[in-house]
Amino acid sequence: MNHKYDAIIVGGGVMGGSIAYYLAKRGRKVLLLEKDQLASKSSGAAAGMLGAQAELEGDSPLFPLAKRSREMFPHLSKELKEVSGVDIEFINKGMFKVALSNEEKSALKNIMDIQRNAGEEAEWVSTEELLKVEPFLSKEIKGGMYIRKDGQVSAPQLSKAFFQSAAVLGAEIKEFTAVHSFIFEKKKAIGVETDDGNFYGENIIAANGAWSRHLLQKSGLELVVYPVKGECFFVKTDKPLLEKTIFSHGCYLVPKSGGRILVGATVKTHTFDRKVSLDGIATLMEKAKELLPVIAEAQWEKAWAGTRPQTGDGLPYIGEHPEYHGLFIATGHFRNGILLSPITGELTADLVERKIVPELDRFNLNRSLQPIVS
Ligand SMILES: Cc1cc2nc3c(=O)[nH]c(=O)nc-3n(C[C@H](O)[C@H](O)[C@H](O)COP(=O)(O)OP(=O)(O)OC[C@H]3O[C@@H](n4cnc5c(N)ncnc54)[C@H](O)[C@@H]3O)c2cc1C
């Protein structure tokens, strides 16, 4: 069999883009196939927070990977700009994870202690200290945890930068090309069947987010991957209302370029529906006003929804198919796929190159699946 590609990637989200970039950078001949438009699903909808400490607690198995990925961004932002000219809008001003009740305050202080014991930087700020930095926040906030290293990027720009950089380095990218199934020869994956004919490669990587379960069923693999809808909206203000990202239980406010604030995000499990609901936006508006009362006067810009890929035990799947050699999977990054995209791309490229990657053992495809409470 004359293989045309070293790697065929299924899915044009941030994960597919990152894997394509890291493989192309190593001189591999890459084809990426996306059924719709690039980054039109979860990756284009994300808020872009790099919330290693805001989203994960110190004892999560994902924490070491998340921290490593976060550390890649300062260099990566320069590298992607040099290769593609695309600015991922990396901002490294930190985040406040705030408490709105005394219960939340003690829970946050607990998390802070765990993280500090694990050697992470985190600092408690009182309401007064918080208001000195962010004078428009509500005085009702009971202080918060300052996380200096949790920055942010523009999620659509990051995806774009990965695709364009991969393309500059020789990757071929085809939009509107749905992969229907894999082609196997004995116990080896050798290609994919698509709308546009068959393509052949030495390695196939399924990075198709919340849609992976259905495709992988065709290889006899039953992974618990399911969609979780999230809605967000943008408002615009004449003068900046926030310096740093404000993260709270059920709502975050992310200051973006052009005087915008991104407000997110709702959580609705087991639906691929991406319609924006009045109820979802109204709930977010109420929570946003609770944190930042003056946001009520901001100018409305737009709302959207995306589909996060969640797994049965809340951890991503990154590894090789247990039965078919050369078929890899990288999916299930739920709320942290933007943060985890560089490390996933780099380590998946290592797997494809047959390197031993012990950091990924915990995320292999054979692990026993414990249902999470959602
Ligand atoms: C509202 C919201 C806010 C978020 N905020 C953050 C945040 O602040 N920070 C963070 O780190 N993460 C955040 N996330 C999570 C993050 O967006 C995801 O974890 C990440 O984008 C997942 O990337 P992906 O490439 O796996 O999936 P996707 O972006 O969904 O990409 C999968 C792609 O595969 C394609 N596809 C599916 N099946 C096929 C097929 N058979 N053939 C070809 N193509 C196929 C799809 O069309 C899709 O484009 C947020 C998500 C949402 C929805």
Short mmCIF file of C-alpha atoms and ligand atoms in Angstrom, two decimals:
data_model
loop_
_atom_site.label_atom_id
_atom_site.label_comp_id
_atom_site.label_asym_id
_atom_site.label_seq_id
_atom_site.Cartn_x
_atom_site.Cartn_y
_atom_site.Cartn_z
CA MET A 1 0.00 0.00 0.00
CA ASN A 2 1.42 3.35 -1.06
CA HIS A 3 0.52 5.76 1.80
CA LYS A 4 0.21 9.37 0.79
CA TYR A 5 0.22 11.01 4.22
CA ASP A 6 2.15 10.44 7.42
CA ALA A 7 -0.90 11.54 9.39
CA ILE A 8 -4.57 12.19 8.62
CA ILE A 9 -6.37 14.25 11.26
CA VAL A 10 -10.15 14.09 11.57
CA GLY A 11 -11.61 17.35 12.95
CA GLY A 12 -10.73 20.98 12.40
CA GLY A 13 -11.07 22.31 15.94
CA VAL A 14 -8.23 23.63 18.08
CA MET A 15 -7.12 20.05 18.88
CA GLY A 16 -6.88 19.01 15.24
CA GLY A 17 -5.13 22.30 14.46
CA SER A 18 -2.58 21.90 17.22
CA ILE A 19 -1.79 18.29 16.31
CA ALA A 20 -1.45 19.29 12.64
CA TYR A 21 0.92 22.10 13.61
CA TYR A 22 3.21 20.02 15.84
CA LEU A 23 3.39 17.19 13.28
CA ALA A 24 4.01 19.56 10.35
CA LYS A 25 6.71 21.31 12.38
CA ARG A 26 8.47 17.93 12.64
CA GLY A 27 8.39 17.54 8.87
CA ARG A 28 5.45 15.11 8.72
CA LYS A 29 3.11 15.13 5.73
CA VAL A 30 -0.27 15.99 7.23
CA LEU A 31 -3.85 16.07 5.94
CA LEU A 32 -6.56 17.61 8.13
CA LEU A 33 -10.23 16.97 7.30
CA GLU A 34 -13.08 19.09 8.70
CA LYS A 35 -16.73 18.35 7.95
CA ASP A 36 -17.85 22.01 8.16
CA GLN A 37 -15.77 25.18 8.52
CA LEU A 38 -12.60 25.21 10.59
CA ALA A 39 -13.16 26.06 14.27
CA SER A 40 -16.90 26.34 13.72
CA LYS A 41 -17.78 24.26 16.82
CA SER A 42 -16.43 24.36 20.38
CA SER A 43 -13.09 25.97 19.49
CA GLY A 44 -14.62 29.04 17.88
CA ALA A 45 -17.07 29.46 20.76
CA ALA A 46 -14.62 29.36 23.67
CA ALA A 47 -13.77 32.20 26.00
CA GLY A 48 -10.04 31.55 25.69
CA MET A 49 -9.18 31.46 29.39
CA LEU A 50 -6.01 29.58 30.30
CA GLY A 51 -7.50 28.64 33.65
CA ALA A 52 -5.17 25.91 34.91
CA GLN A 53 -5.66 27.00 38.51
CA ALA A 54 -9.10 28.59 38.15
CA GLU A 55 -10.67 25.53 36.51
CA LEU A 56 -8.76 22.66 38.10
CA GLU A 57 -7.98 21.83 41.68
CA GLY A 58 -4.46 20.83 42.68
CA ASP A 59 -5.34 17.14 43.01
CA SER A 60 -6.82 16.69 39.50
CA PRO A 61 -4.81 14.26 37.32
CA LEU A 62 -5.11 16.92 34.62
CA PHE A 63 -3.41 19.63 36.70
CA PRO A 64 0.24 18.82 35.75
CA LEU A 65 -0.66 18.74 32.04
CA ALA A 66 -2.68 21.96 32.32
CA LYS A 67 0.21 23.80 34.01
CA ARG A 68 2.68 22.58 31.39
CA SER A 69 0.36 23.69 28.61
CA ARG A 70 -0.17 27.10 30.22
CA GLU A 71 3.60 27.57 30.33
CA MET A 72 3.83 26.96 26.59
CA PHE A 73 1.73 30.01 25.65
CA PRO A 74 4.24 32.89 26.00
CA HIS A 75 6.63 31.26 23.54
CA LEU A 76 3.90 29.73 21.38
CA SER A 77 2.21 33.09 20.81
CA LYS A 78 5.46 34.47 19.36
CA GLU A 79 6.17 31.32 17.36
CA LEU A 80 2.71 31.20 15.74
CA LYS A 81 2.91 34.93 14.92
CA GLU A 82 6.28 34.42 13.24
CA VAL A 83 5.12 31.44 11.20
CA SER A 84 1.62 32.57 10.23
CA GLY A 85 1.37 36.27 11.06
CA VAL A 86 -1.69 35.53 13.23
CA ASP A 87 -1.84 37.17 16.67
CA ILE A 88 -3.49 34.87 19.24
CA GLU A 89 -4.02 37.90 21.55
CA PHE A 90 -2.24 36.30 24.48
CA ILE A 91 -2.81 38.38 27.64
CA ASN A 92 -0.95 37.47 30.79
CA LYS A 93 -2.54 39.71 33.43
CA GLY A 94 -3.89 36.99 35.71
CA MET A 95 -7.34 36.17 37.00
CA PHE A 96 -9.45 36.74 40.12
CA LYS A 97 -11.52 33.74 41.19
CA VAL A 98 -14.02 35.43 43.47
CA ALA A 99 -16.40 34.33 46.23
CA LEU A 100 -19.99 35.56 46.50
CA SER A 101 -20.75 33.88 49.83
CA ASN A 102 -18.87 32.85 52.97
CA GLU A 103 -19.21 29.19 51.92
CA GLU A 104 -17.57 29.95 48.58
CA LYS A 105 -14.89 31.93 50.40
CA SER A 106 -13.87 28.99 52.60
CA ALA A 107 -14.04 26.56 49.65
CA LEU A 108 -11.77 28.84 47.62
CA LYS A 109 -9.33 29.25 50.49
CA ASN A 110 -9.17 25.47 50.70
CA ILE A 111 -8.36 25.14 47.00
CA MET A 112 -5.77 27.88 47.38
CA ASP A 113 -4.06 25.96 50.20
CA ILE A 114 -3.97 22.76 48.14
CA GLN A 115 -2.45 24.63 45.21
CA ARG A 116 0.10 26.47 47.35
CA ASN A 117 1.13 23.21 49.00
CA ALA A 118 1.67 21.86 45.50
CA GLY A 119 4.04 24.79 44.87
CA GLU A 120 1.65 26.98 42.88
CA GLU A 121 1.34 30.73 43.22
CA ALA A 122 -2.02 31.89 44.58
CA GLU A 123 -2.84 34.79 46.84
CA TRP A 124 -6.00 35.74 48.78
CA VAL A 125 -7.21 39.30 48.23
CA SER A 126 -9.79 40.99 50.45
CA THR A 127 -12.79 42.90 49.06
CA GLU A 128 -10.91 46.21 49.61
CA GLU A 129 -7.80 44.98 47.82
CA LEU A 130 -9.92 43.61 44.97
CA LEU A 131 -11.75 46.92 44.54
CA LYS A 132 -8.46 48.82 44.35
CA VAL A 133 -7.56 46.83 41.21
CA GLU A 134 -11.11 46.41 39.86
CA PRO A 135 -13.11 49.43 41.15
CA PHE A 136 -16.27 48.57 39.17
CA LEU A 137 -16.78 45.17 40.82
CA SER A 138 -19.59 44.73 43.33
CA LYS A 139 -18.79 45.54 46.94
CA GLU A 140 -20.77 42.41 47.87
CA ILE A 141 -17.95 40.15 46.64
CA LYS A 142 -16.27 38.46 49.59
CA GLY A 143 -12.74 38.67 48.21
CA GLY A 144 -11.04 36.20 45.94
CA MET A 145 -8.07 34.18 44.90
CA TYR A 146 -5.57 35.99 42.67
CA ILE A 147 -4.02 33.64 40.14
CA ARG A 148 -1.18 35.50 38.47
CA LYS A 149 -0.36 32.85 35.88
CA ASP A 150 -3.85 32.14 34.46
CA GLY A 151 -3.90 34.26 31.30
CA GLN A 152 -6.11 34.24 28.24
CA VAL A 153 -6.05 34.19 24.43
CA SER A 154 -8.58 34.69 21.66
CA ALA A 155 -9.83 31.15 21.03
CA PRO A 156 -10.80 31.74 17.37
CA GLN A 157 -7.44 33.40 16.71
CA LEU A 158 -5.54 30.52 18.37
CA SER A 159 -7.30 27.97 16.16
CA LYS A 160 -6.64 30.12 13.09
CA ALA A 161 -2.97 30.48 14.00
CA PHE A 162 -2.57 26.70 14.35
CA PHE A 163 -4.24 26.01 10.98
CA GLN A 164 -2.35 28.72 9.11
CA SER A 165 1.00 27.78 10.67
CA ALA A 166 0.42 24.10 9.87
CA ALA A 167 -0.42 25.08 6.28
CA VAL A 168 2.70 27.24 5.96
CA LEU A 169 4.68 24.18 7.09
CA GLY A 170 3.09 22.02 4.38
CA ALA A 171 -0.09 20.58 5.93
CA GLU A 172 -3.07 20.15 3.60
CA ILE A 173 -6.41 21.23 5.04
CA LYS A 174 -9.80 20.36 3.55
CA GLU A 175 -13.01 21.91 4.86
CA PHE A 176 -16.50 20.50 4.17
CA THR A 177 -15.10 16.97 4.05
CA ALA A 178 -16.79 14.64 6.53
CA VAL A 179 -15.04 11.41 7.52
CA HIS A 180 -17.59 8.58 7.56
CA SER A 181 -15.38 5.69 8.68
CA PHE A 182 -11.86 4.39 9.01
CA ILE A 183 -10.22 1.95 6.62
CA PHE A 184 -8.42 -0.94 8.29
CA GLU A 185 -6.09 -3.58 6.94
CA LYS A 186 -5.80 -6.47 9.39
CA LYS A 187 -5.19 -4.70 12.72
CA LYS A 188 -3.83 -1.46 11.23
CA ALA A 189 -5.62 1.82 10.39
CA ILE A 190 -4.62 2.79 6.87
CA GLY A 191 -7.08 5.50 5.82
CA VAL A 192 -10.45 7.19 5.98
CA GLU A 193 -13.59 7.20 3.84
CA THR A 194 -14.97 10.69 3.22
CA ASP A 195 -17.52 12.65 1.19
CA ASP A 196 -14.69 13.33 -1.20
CA GLY A 197 -13.29 9.81 -1.61
CA ASN A 198 -10.76 7.80 0.35
CA PHE A 199 -7.49 9.11 1.79
CA TYR A 200 -4.63 6.95 2.98
CA GLY A 201 -2.12 7.57 5.75
CA GLU A 202 0.33 5.84 8.10
CA ASN A 203 -1.48 7.28 11.12
CA ILE A 204 -5.04 8.47 11.64
CA ILE A 205 -5.90 10.84 14.50
CA ALA A 206 -9.51 11.31 15.57
CA ALA A 207 -9.74 14.82 17.05
CA ASN A 208 -13.39 15.40 16.32
CA GLY A 209 -14.55 16.60 19.72
CA ALA A 210 -18.06 15.75 20.89
CA TRP A 211 -18.66 13.80 17.67
CA SER A 212 -15.90 11.24 18.38
CA ARG A 213 -18.10 8.68 20.07
CA HIS A 214 -20.16 8.00 16.97
CA LEU A 215 -17.16 7.73 14.65
CA LEU A 216 -15.16 5.53 17.03
CA GLN A 217 -18.07 3.14 17.51
CA LYS A 218 -17.31 2.08 13.94
CA SER A 219 -13.94 0.82 15.18
CA GLY A 220 -15.57 -1.18 17.98
CA LEU A 221 -14.54 1.34 20.63
CA GLU A 222 -17.25 2.57 22.99
CA LEU A 223 -15.93 5.76 24.58
CA VAL A 224 -18.13 7.82 26.86
CA VAL A 225 -17.88 11.19 25.09
CA TYR A 226 -20.92 13.45 25.08
CA PRO A 227 -21.81 17.06 24.16
CA VAL A 228 -22.24 19.86 26.70
CA LYS A 229 -23.76 23.03 25.30
CA GLY A 230 -22.39 26.39 26.45
CA GLU A 231 -23.70 29.88 25.66
CA CYS A 232 -21.77 33.17 25.89
CA PHE A 233 -22.25 36.79 24.91
CA PHE A 234 -20.21 39.89 24.15
CA VAL A 235 -20.91 43.44 25.35
CA LYS A 236 -18.97 46.57 24.52
CA THR A 237 -18.17 49.55 26.71
CA ASP A 238 -16.68 52.98 25.93
CA LYS A 239 -14.18 52.79 28.76
CA PRO A 240 -12.61 49.55 30.05
CA LEU A 241 -14.48 48.16 33.07
CA LEU A 242 -12.08 45.36 33.91
CA GLU A 243 -8.34 44.86 34.03
CA LYS A 244 -8.32 41.10 34.67
CA THR A 245 -10.59 38.11 34.11
CA ILE A 246 -13.18 37.62 36.85
CA PHE A 247 -14.11 34.00 37.44
CA SER A 248 -16.93 32.98 39.76
CA HIS A 249 -19.22 30.02 40.30
CA GLY A 250 -21.43 29.88 37.20
CA CYS A 251 -20.18 33.02 35.44
CA TYR A 252 -16.97 34.56 34.15
CA LEU A 253 -16.17 37.96 32.68
CA VAL A 254 -13.23 38.08 30.29
CA PRO A 255 -11.99 41.49 29.09
CA LYS A 256 -11.18 41.29 25.38
CA SER A 257 -9.73 43.62 22.74
CA GLY A 258 -11.81 46.54 21.45
CA GLY A 259 -13.47 47.34 24.80
CA ARG A 260 -15.41 44.07 24.82
CA ILE A 261 -16.27 41.84 27.76
CA LEU A 262 -17.02 38.18 27.09
CA VAL A 263 -19.61 36.81 29.52
CA GLY A 264 -19.92 33.02 29.85
CA ALA A 265 -21.05 30.36 30.07
CA THR A 266 -24.12 28.19 30.48
CA VAL A 267 -23.86 24.40 30.87
CA LYS A 268 -26.41 22.00 29.35
CA THR A 269 -25.48 18.36 28.98
CA HIS A 270 -26.31 15.83 26.23
CA THR A 271 -27.37 18.20 23.47
CA PHE A 272 -25.82 19.13 20.14
CA ASP A 273 -28.31 22.01 19.83
CA ARG A 274 -26.48 25.31 19.35
CA LYS A 275 -29.40 27.74 19.45
CA VAL A 276 -28.97 30.62 21.86
CA SER A 277 -31.78 30.55 24.43
CA LEU A 278 -33.31 33.59 26.10
CA ASP A 279 -33.24 31.75 29.40
CA GLY A 280 -29.52 30.98 29.10
CA ILE A 281 -28.60 34.57 28.30
CA ALA A 282 -30.94 36.01 30.95
CA THR A 283 -29.33 33.80 33.62
CA LEU A 284 -25.85 34.89 32.56
CA MET A 285 -26.89 38.56 32.54
CA GLU A 286 -28.14 38.31 36.12
CA LYS A 287 -24.92 36.67 37.27
CA ALA A 288 -22.81 39.21 35.39
CA LYS A 289 -24.67 42.11 37.03
CA GLU A 290 -24.14 40.54 40.43
CA LEU A 291 -20.37 40.66 39.82
CA LEU A 292 -20.15 43.90 37.86
CA PRO A 293 -23.29 46.03 38.30
CA VAL A 294 -22.28 48.69 35.70
CA ILE A 295 -22.28 46.03 32.98
CA ALA A 296 -26.04 46.71 32.83
CA GLU A 297 -25.21 49.88 30.88
CA ALA A 298 -22.92 48.19 28.37
CA GLN A 299 -23.83 47.92 24.72
CA TRP A 300 -25.06 44.53 23.53
CA GLU A 301 -22.96 42.96 20.78
CA LYS A 302 -23.75 39.29 20.12
CA ALA A 303 -24.40 35.86 21.63
CA TRP A 304 -23.42 32.37 20.52
CA ALA A 305 -23.30 28.74 21.67
CA GLY A 306 -20.79 25.91 21.36
CA THR A 307 -20.56 22.18 22.08
CA ARG A 308 -17.92 21.10 24.61
CA PRO A 309 -16.71 17.47 24.47
CA GLN A 310 -17.06 15.85 27.91
CA THR A 311 -16.15 12.30 28.97
CA GLY A 312 -17.52 9.82 31.50
CA ASP A 313 -14.88 10.53 34.12
CA GLY A 314 -14.19 14.15 33.16
CA LEU A 315 -10.70 13.46 31.77
CA PRO A 316 -9.74 13.62 28.10
CA TYR A 317 -8.85 10.61 25.99
CA ILE A 318 -5.40 10.93 24.45
CA GLY A 319 -3.88 7.71 23.18
CA GLU A 320 -3.83 4.90 20.65
CA HIS A 321 -6.76 2.62 19.90
CA PRO A 322 -6.41 -0.57 21.96
CA GLU A 323 -6.92 -2.81 18.91
CA TYR A 324 -5.94 -0.87 15.80
CA HIS A 325 -2.34 0.18 15.39
CA GLY A 326 -1.92 3.70 14.01
CA LEU A 327 -5.36 4.99 15.09
CA PHE A 328 -5.02 7.71 17.72
CA ILE A 329 -7.64 9.67 19.62
CA ALA A 330 -7.42 13.13 21.21
CA THR A 331 -10.75 14.32 22.53
CA GLY A 332 -12.85 15.09 25.60
CA HIS A 333 -11.10 18.25 26.84
CA PHE A 334 -14.44 19.67 28.04
CA ARG A 335 -14.00 23.23 29.45
CA ASN A 336 -10.23 23.34 29.01
CA GLY A 337 -9.45 22.48 25.42
CA ILE A 338 -8.00 25.88 24.56
CA LEU A 339 -5.67 25.70 27.56
CA LEU A 340 -4.74 22.07 26.84
CA SER A 341 -4.32 22.37 23.07
CA PRO A 342 -0.54 23.00 22.90
CA ILE A 343 0.42 20.13 25.20
CA THR A 344 -2.10 17.78 23.54
CA GLY A 345 -0.70 18.66 20.11
CA GLU A 346 2.88 18.15 21.18
CA LEU A 347 2.33 14.89 23.09
CA THR A 348 0.06 13.42 20.40
CA ALA A 349 2.82 14.15 17.87
CA ASP A 350 5.17 12.22 20.22
CA LEU A 351 2.75 9.26 20.28
CA VAL A 352 2.55 9.27 16.49
CA GLU A 353 6.36 9.21 16.39
CA ARG A 354 6.24 6.17 18.69
CA LYS A 355 7.87 7.92 21.63
CA ILE A 356 7.04 6.74 25.14
CA VAL A 357 4.81 9.37 26.80
CA PRO A 358 4.19 8.40 30.45
CA GLU A 359 2.39 11.71 31.09
CA LEU A 360 -0.48 10.39 29.00
CA ASP A 361 -0.92 7.04 30.81
CA ARG A 362 -3.77 8.45 32.89
CA PHE A 363 -5.63 9.48 29.73
CA ASN A 364 -5.38 6.19 27.82
CA LEU A 365 -8.41 4.63 26.19
CA ASN A 366 -8.57 1.48 28.31
CA ARG A 367 -9.18 3.15 31.63
CA SER A 368 -12.27 2.14 33.52
CA LEU A 369 -15.02 4.66 33.11
CA GLN A 370 -16.77 6.02 36.16
CA PRO A 371 -19.90 8.03 35.36
CA ILE A 372 -19.70 11.61 36.60
CA VAL A 373 -22.59 13.38 38.21
CA SER A 374 -23.70 16.14 35.87
C1 LIG B 1 -18.95 28.44 25.64
C2 LIG B 1 -17.63 27.75 25.77
C3 LIG B 1 -16.59 28.36 26.46
C4 LIG B 1 -15.35 27.74 26.59
N1 LIG B 1 -14.33 28.40 27.21
C5 LIG B 1 -13.11 27.81 27.29
C6 LIG B 1 -12.03 28.52 27.90
O1 LIG B 1 -12.18 29.65 28.33
N2 LIG B 1 -10.82 27.89 27.98
C7 LIG B 1 -10.62 26.62 27.50
O2 LIG B 1 -9.51 26.11 27.63
N3 LIG B 1 -11.63 25.94 26.91
C8 LIG B 1 -12.86 26.50 26.80
N4 LIG B 1 -13.90 25.83 26.21
C9 LIG B 1 -13.68 24.43 25.81
C10 LIG B 1 -12.99 24.33 24.45
O3 LIG B 1 -13.66 25.15 23.54
C11 LIG B 1 -12.99 22.87 23.97
O4 LIG B 1 -12.48 22.01 24.96
C12 LIG B 1 -12.16 22.73 22.70
O5 LIG B 1 -12.49 23.71 21.76
C13 LIG B 1 -12.35 21.35 22.09
O6 LIG B 1 -11.64 21.35 20.88
P1 LIG B 1 -11.83 20.16 19.85
O7 LIG B 1 -10.95 20.45 18.69
O8 LIG B 1 -11.65 18.86 20.57
O9 LIG B 1 -13.40 20.21 19.46
P2 LIG B 1 -14.18 21.12 18.40
O10 LIG B 1 -13.73 22.52 18.42
O11 LIG B 1 -15.63 20.87 18.61
O12 LIG B 1 -13.71 20.52 17.01
C14 LIG B 1 -14.10 19.25 16.55
C15 LIG B 1 -14.29 19.39 15.04
O13 LIG B 1 -14.45 18.09 14.45
C16 LIG B 1 -15.36 18.24 13.38
N5 LIG B 1 -15.88 16.92 13.04
C17 LIG B 1 -16.73 16.17 13.80
N6 LIG B 1 -16.94 14.98 13.19
C18 LIG B 1 -16.24 14.99 12.03
C19 LIG B 1 -16.09 14.07 10.98
N7 LIG B 1 -16.70 12.87 11.01
N8 LIG B 1 -15.31 14.40 9.91
C20 LIG B 1 -14.67 15.60 9.88
N9 LIG B 1 -14.80 16.53 10.86
C21 LIG B 1 -15.56 16.23 11.93
C22 LIG B 1 -16.38 19.22 13.90
O14 LIG B 1 -17.13 19.83 12.85
C23 LIG B 1 -15.52 20.19 14.68
O15 LIG B 1 -15.14 21.31 13.89
C24 LIG B 1 -15.14 26.44 26.04
C25 LIG B 1 -16.18 25.84 25.32
C26 LIG B 1 -17.41 26.48 25.17
C27 LIG B 1 -18.49 25.81 24.36
#
